[in-house]
Structures are given as structure tokens and as C-alpha cells.
mmCIF file of C-alpha atoms in Angstrom:
data_model
loop_
_atom_site.group_PDB
_atom_site.id
_atom_site.type_symbol
_atom_site.label_atom_id
_atom_site.label_comp_id
_atom_site.label_asym_id
_atom_site.label_seq_id
_atom_site.Cartn_x
_atom_site.Cartn_y
_atom_site.Cartn_z
ATOM 1 C CA UNK A 321 -32.114 13.672 10.302
ATOM 2 C CA UNK A 322 -30.359 15.528 7.255
ATOM 3 C CA UNK A 323 -31.869 12.661 4.983
ATOM 4 C CA UNK A 324 -35.304 13.774 6.554
ATOM 5 C CA UNK A 325 -34.416 17.178 5.311
ATOM 6 C CA UNK A 326 -33.010 16.389 2.091
ATOM 7 C CA UNK A 327 -36.097 14.947 1.271
ATOM 8 C CA UNK A 328 -38.462 17.881 2.091
ATOM 9 C CA UNK A 329 -36.654 19.438 -0.847
ATOM 10 C CA UNK A 330 -37.451 16.598 -3.110
ATOM 11 C CA UNK A 331 -41.087 15.706 -2.050
ATOM 12 C CA UNK A 332 -41.282 12.361 -4.579
ATOM 13 C CA UNK A 333 -37.631 11.237 -3.945
ATOM 14 C CA UNK A 334 -36.640 8.166 -2.023
ATOM 15 C CA UNK A 335 -33.704 7.994 0.355
ATOM 16 C CA UNK A 336 -30.925 5.182 0.390
ATOM 17 C CA UNK A 337 -28.540 5.173 2.430
ATOM 18 C CA UNK A 338 -25.889 2.297 1.563
ATOM 19 C CA UNK A 339 -23.833 0.149 3.575
ATOM 20 C CA UNK A 340 -21.423 -2.654 3.014
ATOM 21 C CA UNK A 341 -22.729 -5.991 3.900
ATOM 22 C CA UNK A 342 -19.491 -6.827 6.090
ATOM 23 C CA UNK A 343 -21.167 -3.881 8.807
ATOM 24 C CA UNK A 344 -24.031 -6.403 9.841
ATOM 25 C CA UNK A 345 -24.284 -4.231 13.088
ATOM 26 C CA UNK A 346 -24.351 -0.793 11.301
ATOM 27 C CA UNK A 347 -26.940 -2.070 8.719
ATOM 28 C CA UNK A 348 -29.483 -3.212 11.573
ATOM 29 C CA UNK A 349 -28.746 -0.108 13.492
ATOM 30 C CA UNK A 350 -29.921 2.511 10.611
ATOM 31 C CA UNK A 351 -32.665 -0.354 9.406
ATOM 32 C CA UNK A 352 -33.952 0.220 13.379
ATOM 33 C CA UNK A 353 -33.908 3.641 13.042
ATOM 34 C CA UNK A 354 -35.407 4.326 9.360
ATOM 35 C CA UNK A 355 -38.412 1.666 10.441
ATOM 36 C CA UNK A 356 -40.968 4.049 10.193
ATOM 37 C CA UNK A 357 -39.798 6.082 7.472
ATOM 38 C CA UNK A 358 -41.790 5.192 4.671
ATOM 39 C CA UNK A 359 -39.209 6.593 2.352
ATOM 40 C CA UNK A 360 -35.950 5.953 3.496
ATOM 41 C CA UNK A 361 -34.630 2.470 3.918
ATOM 42 C CA UNK A 362 -31.144 0.437 3.625
ATOM 43 C CA UNK A 363 -29.876 -0.550 0.857
ATOM 44 C CA UNK A 364 -26.662 -3.299 1.659
ATOM 45 C CA UNK A 365 -24.386 -3.441 -0.626
ATOM 46 C CA UNK A 366 -21.212 -6.316 -1.682
ATOM 47 C CA UNK A 367 -17.921 -5.178 -0.081
ATOM 48 C CA UNK A 368 -15.966 -4.158 -3.281
ATOM 49 C CA UNK A 369 -13.371 -1.876 -3.923
ATOM 50 C CA UNK A 370 -13.522 1.049 -5.066
ATOM 51 C CA UNK A 371 -17.193 0.869 -5.250
ATOM 52 C CA UNK A 372 -17.373 4.279 -2.535
ATOM 53 C CA UNK A 373 -16.784 6.024 -5.805
ATOM 54 C CA UNK A 374 -19.138 8.656 -7.387
ATOM 55 C CA UNK A 375 -19.756 7.106 -10.412
ATOM 56 C CA UNK A 376 -18.918 3.224 -9.492
ATOM 57 C CA UNK A 377 -22.420 4.059 -7.366
ATOM 58 C CA UNK A 378 -24.736 5.382 -9.811
ATOM 59 C CA UNK A 379 -23.580 1.989 -11.686
ATOM 60 C CA UNK A 380 -23.979 -0.618 -9.139
ATOM 61 C CA UNK A 381 -27.066 0.856 -6.699
ATOM 62 C CA UNK A 382 -29.135 3.340 -9.542
ATOM 63 C CA UNK A 383 -28.584 1.420 -12.614
ATOM 64 C CA UNK A 384 -27.319 4.880 -14.295
ATOM 65 C CA UNK A 385 -23.837 5.842 -15.997
ATOM 66 C CA UNK A 386 -22.705 9.118 -15.427
ATOM 67 C CA UNK A 387 -19.863 10.303 -18.141
ATOM 68 C CA UNK A 388 -16.611 12.000 -17.434
ATOM 69 C CA UNK A 389 -17.915 15.537 -16.597
ATOM 70 C CA UNK A 390 -21.561 14.441 -15.831
ATOM 71 C CA UNK A 391 -23.238 15.011 -12.307
ATOM 72 C CA UNK A 392 -25.775 12.023 -10.914
ATOM 73 C CA UNK A 393 -27.934 15.086 -10.551
ATOM 74 C CA UNK A 394 -27.832 15.127 -14.556
ATOM 75 C CA UNK A 395 -29.989 11.682 -14.342
ATOM 76 C CA UNK A 396 -32.268 12.253 -11.434
ATOM 77 C CA UNK A 397 -30.257 11.132 -8.677
ATOM 78 C CA UNK A 398 -28.741 13.565 -5.742
ATOM 79 C CA UNK A 399 -25.598 11.756 -4.080
ATOM 80 C CA UNK A 400 -23.798 12.694 -1.256
ATOM 81 C CA UNK A 401 -21.829 11.121 1.508
ATOM 82 C CA UNK A 402 -23.257 10.567 5.516
ATOM 83 C CA UNK A 403 -20.520 12.570 6.737
ATOM 84 C CA UNK A 404 -22.062 15.762 4.412
ATOM 85 C CA UNK A 405 -25.873 14.109 5.272
ATOM 86 C CA UNK A 406 -25.631 14.122 8.881
ATOM 87 C CA UNK A 407 -23.428 18.026 9.027
ATOM 88 C CA UNK A 408 -26.915 18.977 7.444
ATOM 89 C CA UNK A 409 -28.717 17.752 9.991
ATOM 90 C CA UNK A 410 -26.436 18.860 12.607
ATOM 91 C CA UNK A 411 -26.655 22.263 11.303
ATOM 92 C CA UNK A 412 -29.880 23.151 11.044
ATOM 93 C CA UNK A 413 -30.037 22.134 14.613
ATOM 94 C CA UNK A 414 -27.124 23.652 16.443
ATOM 95 C CA UNK A 415 -26.409 26.292 13.881
ATOM 96 C CA UNK A 416 -23.254 25.556 14.535
ATOM 97 C CA UNK A 417 -20.762 25.785 11.434
ATOM 98 C CA UNK A 418 -18.630 22.996 10.272
ATOM 99 C CA UNK A 419 -15.536 22.914 13.010
ATOM 100 C CA UNK A 420 -15.007 18.857 13.757
ATOM 101 C CA UNK A 421 -14.169 16.802 11.321
ATOM 102 C CA UNK A 422 -14.910 12.284 11.831
ATOM 103 C CA UNK A 423 -11.479 11.140 11.044
ATOM 104 C CA UNK A 424 -9.807 7.164 10.877
ATOM 105 C CA UNK A 425 -6.763 6.562 12.844
ATOM 106 C CA UNK A 426 -5.136 3.953 11.663
ATOM 107 C CA UNK A 427 -1.707 2.340 10.420
ATOM 108 C CA UNK A 428 1.102 -0.118 12.228
ATOM 109 C CA UNK A 429 2.779 3.156 13.952
ATOM 110 C CA UNK A 430 -0.263 3.802 15.856
ATOM 111 C CA UNK A 431 -0.298 2.759 19.379
ATOM 112 C CA UNK A 432 -4.328 3.364 19.294
ATOM 113 C CA UNK A 433 -5.926 3.336 16.525
ATOM 114 C CA UNK A 434 -9.665 4.214 16.135
ATOM 115 C CA UNK A 435 -11.903 6.701 14.819
ATOM 116 C CA UNK A 436 -11.943 10.222 16.613
ATOM 117 C CA UNK A 437 -13.975 13.112 16.162
ATOM 118 C CA UNK A 438 -11.218 16.095 15.973
ATOM 119 C CA UNK A 439 -11.199 20.577 15.234
ATOM 120 C CA UNK A 440 -10.737 20.785 11.493
ATOM 121 C CA UNK A 441 -6.791 22.252 11.684
ATOM 122 C CA UNK A 442 -5.394 20.046 14.530
ATOM 123 C CA UNK A 443 -2.643 18.803 13.744
ATOM 124 C CA UNK A 444 -2.399 15.579 12.890
ATOM 125 C CA UNK A 445 0.543 15.098 15.763
ATOM 126 C CA UNK A 446 -1.851 16.654 18.207
ATOM 127 C CA UNK A 447 -4.727 13.699 16.785
ATOM 128 C CA UNK A 448 -1.683 11.125 16.649
ATOM 129 C CA UNK A 449 -0.994 11.357 20.383
ATOM 130 C CA UNK A 450 -4.814 11.118 21.245
ATOM 131 C CA UNK A 451 -4.584 7.753 20.387
ATOM 132 C CA UNK A 452 -1.591 7.077 22.095
ATOM 133 C CA UNK A 453 1.156 8.453 20.278
ATOM 134 C CA UNK A 454 3.242 6.669 17.699
ATOM 135 C CA UNK A 455 4.228 2.958 18.688
ATOM 136 C CA UNK A 456 7.245 2.997 16.345
ATOM 137 C CA UNK A 457 8.680 4.887 13.645
ATOM 138 C CA UNK A 458 6.981 6.290 11.797
ATOM 139 C CA UNK A 459 8.187 6.313 7.789
ATOM 140 C CA UNK A 460 5.083 6.849 6.192
ATOM 141 C CA UNK A 461 1.941 9.206 6.514
ATOM 142 C CA UNK A 462 -0.757 9.239 4.627
ATOM 143 C CA UNK A 463 -3.598 11.927 4.556
ATOM 144 C CA UNK A 464 -6.261 9.345 3.449
ATOM 145 C CA UNK A 465 -7.276 6.130 2.462
ATOM 146 C CA UNK A 466 -4.482 3.486 2.002
ATOM 147 C CA UNK A 467 -5.075 3.159 -1.644
ATOM 148 C CA UNK A 468 -6.182 7.057 -2.570
ATOM 149 C CA UNK A 469 -4.296 8.234 0.341
ATOM 150 C CA UNK A 470 -1.650 10.894 -0.194
ATOM 151 C CA UNK A 471 1.964 11.546 1.404
ATOM 152 C CA UNK A 472 2.169 14.271 3.849
ATOM 153 C CA UNK A 473 6.253 15.623 4.658
ATOM 154 C CA UNK A 474 5.541 16.059 8.221
ATOM 155 C CA UNK A 475 2.448 15.488 11.133
ATOM 156 C CA UNK A 476 2.917 19.675 11.716
ATOM 157 C CA UNK A 477 0.105 19.298 8.577
ATOM 158 C CA UNK A 478 -3.765 20.021 9.780
ATOM 159 C CA UNK A 479 -6.312 18.055 9.870
ATOM 160 C CA UNK A 480 -8.558 19.793 6.669
ATOM 161 C CA UNK A 481 -12.168 19.302 5.933
ATOM 162 C CA UNK A 482 -11.852 16.719 3.313
ATOM 163 C CA UNK A 483 -9.791 14.229 5.147
ATOM 164 C CA UNK A 484 -11.231 11.418 6.305
ATOM 165 C CA UNK A 485 -8.762 9.458 7.416
ATOM 166 C CA UNK A 486 -4.836 9.757 9.007
ATOM 167 C CA UNK A 487 -2.605 6.887 8.304
ATOM 168 C CA UNK A 488 1.090 6.162 9.841
ATOM 169 C CA UNK A 489 3.182 3.349 8.795
ATOM 170 C CA UNK A 490 6.969 1.913 10.148
ATOM 171 C CA UNK A 491 9.360 1.096 7.750
ATOM 172 C CA UNK A 492 8.155 -2.636 6.104
ATOM 173 C CA UNK A 493 5.010 -1.198 5.463
ATOM 174 C CA UNK A 494 6.064 2.121 3.677
ATOM 175 C CA UNK A 495 8.194 0.669 1.928
ATOM 176 C CA UNK A 496 7.401 0.872 -1.663
ATOM 177 C CA UNK A 497 8.646 -2.102 -3.550
ATOM 178 C CA UNK A 498 11.033 -1.228 -6.684
ATOM 179 C CA UNK A 499 8.923 -0.992 -10.265
ATOM 180 C CA UNK A 500 10.502 -3.504 -12.994
ATOM 181 C CA UNK A 501 9.189 -4.417 -16.651
ATOM 182 C CA UNK A 502 5.413 -4.406 -17.519
ATOM 183 C CA UNK A 503 4.547 -8.608 -18.569
ATOM 184 C CA UNK A 504 1.069 -7.459 -20.192
ATOM 185 C CA UNK A 505 -0.536 -9.724 -17.948
ATOM 186 C CA UNK A 506 -3.284 -7.647 -18.376
ATOM 187 C CA UNK A 507 -4.235 -7.931 -14.264
ATOM 188 C CA UNK A 508 -4.400 -4.055 -14.308
ATOM 189 C CA UNK A 509 -6.758 -3.367 -17.482
ATOM 190 C CA UNK A 510 -9.394 -5.873 -15.353
ATOM 191 C CA UNK A 511 -9.326 -4.577 -12.388
ATOM 192 C CA UNK A 512 -9.864 -1.130 -13.612
ATOM 193 C CA UNK A 513 -14.115 -0.078 -12.725
ATOM 194 C CA UNK A 514 -13.660 1.516 -15.919
ATOM 195 C CA UNK A 515 -11.735 -0.593 -17.969
ATOM 196 C CA UNK A 516 -9.507 1.814 -18.914
ATOM 197 C CA UNK A 517 -6.041 0.592 -20.613
ATOM 198 C CA UNK A 518 -3.147 2.018 -17.294
ATOM 199 C CA UNK A 519 -0.411 0.358 -18.892
ATOM 200 C CA UNK A 520 -1.070 1.945 -22.608
ATOM 201 C CA UNK A 521 -1.344 5.083 -20.519
ATOM 202 C CA UNK A 522 1.843 4.966 -18.989
ATOM 203 C CA UNK A 523 3.706 4.497 -22.299
ATOM 204 C CA UNK A 524 1.845 7.344 -23.730
ATOM 205 C CA UNK A 525 2.595 9.275 -20.651
ATOM 206 C CA UNK A 526 6.273 8.283 -21.101
ATOM 207 C CA UNK A 527 6.348 9.400 -24.658
ATOM 208 C CA UNK A 528 4.757 12.724 -23.661
ATOM 209 C CA UNK A 529 1.752 11.772 -26.189
ATOM 210 C CA UNK A 530 -1.317 13.929 -25.783
ATOM 211 C CA UNK A 531 -3.246 12.556 -28.258
ATOM 212 C CA UNK A 532 -2.574 9.241 -27.223
ATOM 213 C CA UNK A 533 -3.827 10.080 -23.620
ATOM 214 C CA UNK A 534 -6.706 11.718 -24.685
ATOM 215 C CA UNK A 535 -7.939 9.251 -26.530
ATOM 216 C CA UNK A 536 -6.995 6.641 -24.383
ATOM 217 C CA UNK A 537 -9.792 8.662 -21.979
ATOM 218 C CA UNK A 538 -7.247 8.668 -19.332
ATOM 219 C CA UNK A 539 -9.916 11.835 -17.360
ATOM 220 C CA UNK A 540 -11.586 9.308 -16.711
ATOM 221 C CA UNK A 541 -9.680 7.481 -13.855
ATOM 222 C CA UNK A 542 -10.725 8.117 -10.044
ATOM 223 C CA UNK A 543 -7.016 7.045 -9.103
ATOM 224 C CA UNK A 544 -8.505 4.249 -7.378
ATOM 225 C CA UNK A 545 -4.687 2.287 -6.600
ATOM 226 C CA UNK A 546 -6.484 -0.979 -8.357
ATOM 227 C CA UNK A 547 -3.769 -0.931 -11.608
ATOM 228 C CA UNK A 548 -1.097 -0.564 -9.181
ATOM 229 C CA UNK A 549 -2.460 -2.716 -5.881
ATOM 230 C CA UNK A 550 -2.702 -5.636 -8.422
ATOM 231 C CA UNK A 551 0.067 -5.423 -10.939
ATOM 232 C CA UNK A 552 3.256 -8.036 -10.364
ATOM 233 C CA UNK A 553 5.418 -5.885 -11.501
ATOM 234 C CA UNK A 554 4.871 -3.019 -9.209
ATOM 235 C CA UNK A 555 4.131 -0.476 -11.844
ATOM 236 C CA UNK A 556 3.673 2.711 -10.836
ATOM 237 C CA UNK A 557 0.447 2.925 -12.796
ATOM 238 C CA UNK A 558 -1.370 5.314 -10.563
ATOM 239 C CA UNK A 559 1.552 7.947 -10.383
ATOM 240 C CA UNK A 560 1.587 7.737 -14.235
ATOM 241 C CA UNK A 561 -1.875 8.825 -13.960
ATOM 242 C CA UNK A 562 -1.583 11.156 -12.510
ATOM 243 C CA UNK A 563 1.156 13.134 -14.147
ATOM 244 C CA UNK A 564 -0.475 12.467 -17.271
ATOM 245 C CA UNK A 565 -3.079 14.201 -16.437
ATOM 246 C CA UNK A 566 -0.931 16.900 -15.323
ATOM 247 C CA UNK A 567 0.743 17.512 -18.970
ATOM 248 C CA UNK A 568 -3.168 17.505 -20.443
ATOM 249 C CA UNK A 569 -4.097 20.326 -17.959
ATOM 250 C CA UNK A 570 -0.645 22.085 -19.196
ATOM 251 C CA UNK A 571 -1.547 21.540 -22.633
ATOM 252 C CA UNK A 572 -4.976 23.422 -22.508
ATOM 253 C CA UNK A 573 -3.546 26.192 -21.073
#
């Protein structure tokens, strides 16, 4: 419903729903709903992280490259996530503002992992309780996914409107491996969706070389975590990128 309303604003536009190929039941269900819609169809996509990122979607599906600072609308595309589109349909039908959020609750410290609709502002502890509570003492709680989620210091932290997941891990899963020396294997570069040089960025950050960081286009990084994930030396590459962006911001100020 939300997508049909959006398309009324753009009479010549086409609505495309992207679903990964490993979700055949979802693809079939949405295709059935869209079967009588001439300007809406489902586009199955390969399962490849971080394909869900805005610029990655534009490259893969629309075949249009957007640079840092550009919006999809600059090249004729309106890109939005499913939850937002669904809320538009719900709001225009009921008039009720955004008060709830779909959240995935998972992790090996959670008794009953599930997808759940929760009120915005609810404590993480209460959401975990609705999923059977903890089955092991959590050593790390992430707000967000396993690759890009941010650790929170307490389960008293509230659910916020842009939160899509809560992950709770026990000791072994929460362990951060010890960082060792770079072996110059290049895996981080190969894993980067934008072909940046994470190890060079890390070195430039250690030297606080702002000009070098800008030349390496560190601000292009979407912090997907792929570089850290594939690194055999367990280098803290994403953390270096985040800190590098911080010092660039401070320089601009």
C-alpha cells in the first residue's frame, strides 16, 4: 500500500521490491500481492553483503553510480527501506504516528530469538524478556546487526526509531581477537565494496595524516566491516576508519 501511494507521486515511475534469493517464500508472497500491479514487480537479488547499502543497491540494481554526497534522487531514483514504505501506507490508513519498530532479537545469549514489534522507547531488557530472557550472561549487546551494530553499555538503553536489531552474545561470541601485524595480503582491499585501501587508511590514521586520509577517500567508507571480517591479522580496520573520520571532522571545524 505504501509503495502504491508513493508511485502516485511519480506517474511514470516503476516500483521495485528487492528480496534476496535465499528467501523464496518471501519472493513468492510479494509476487502474488503484486501480480495485478502493472508498475510494481519483485527483483530477486544475489545474497551478497553489503549489498543492502544505498550506494551498493544503486550500482547493482539501478546500474547508476552515486558519489559521496549525492542522493539517489540526483539520478532519478527514490530509494527507501521496506519498513519506511510500510509505515507510509499504515500512517495514511490510520493516522497513527510512528510508535513501534520491527526489531530482530538474536544472539546466542537470547533464549528465544525472534522478530518482534516493540514500542519505541522500550528498554532493551524488556524486549529481551519478551523473547524468553537471557539463557546465558551477555558479555556484549549490539544495537544493530553483527557487522555494523554498535555496542551499548547497558540493556537499560531504549529502542530508538532507527534501530532494527538487538543482538546479545555470551563470552566466547563477544571475544575480540588480539590484533597482530599486517601481512600485506590485500584481502581488505578485495572485500571493500568501494575498493578503498583500509590498511593504508589505518596507517594514515596512526600518523594523523589528514591530507593522506582525504586522498585515500576515507569518507567514502560505509563502515560495513568487511575489511575487518576478512583480515587474517585481526586488524581493527573499521575502528581506524571511524576514528579517521573523526579527526577529519575536527580539522574541518
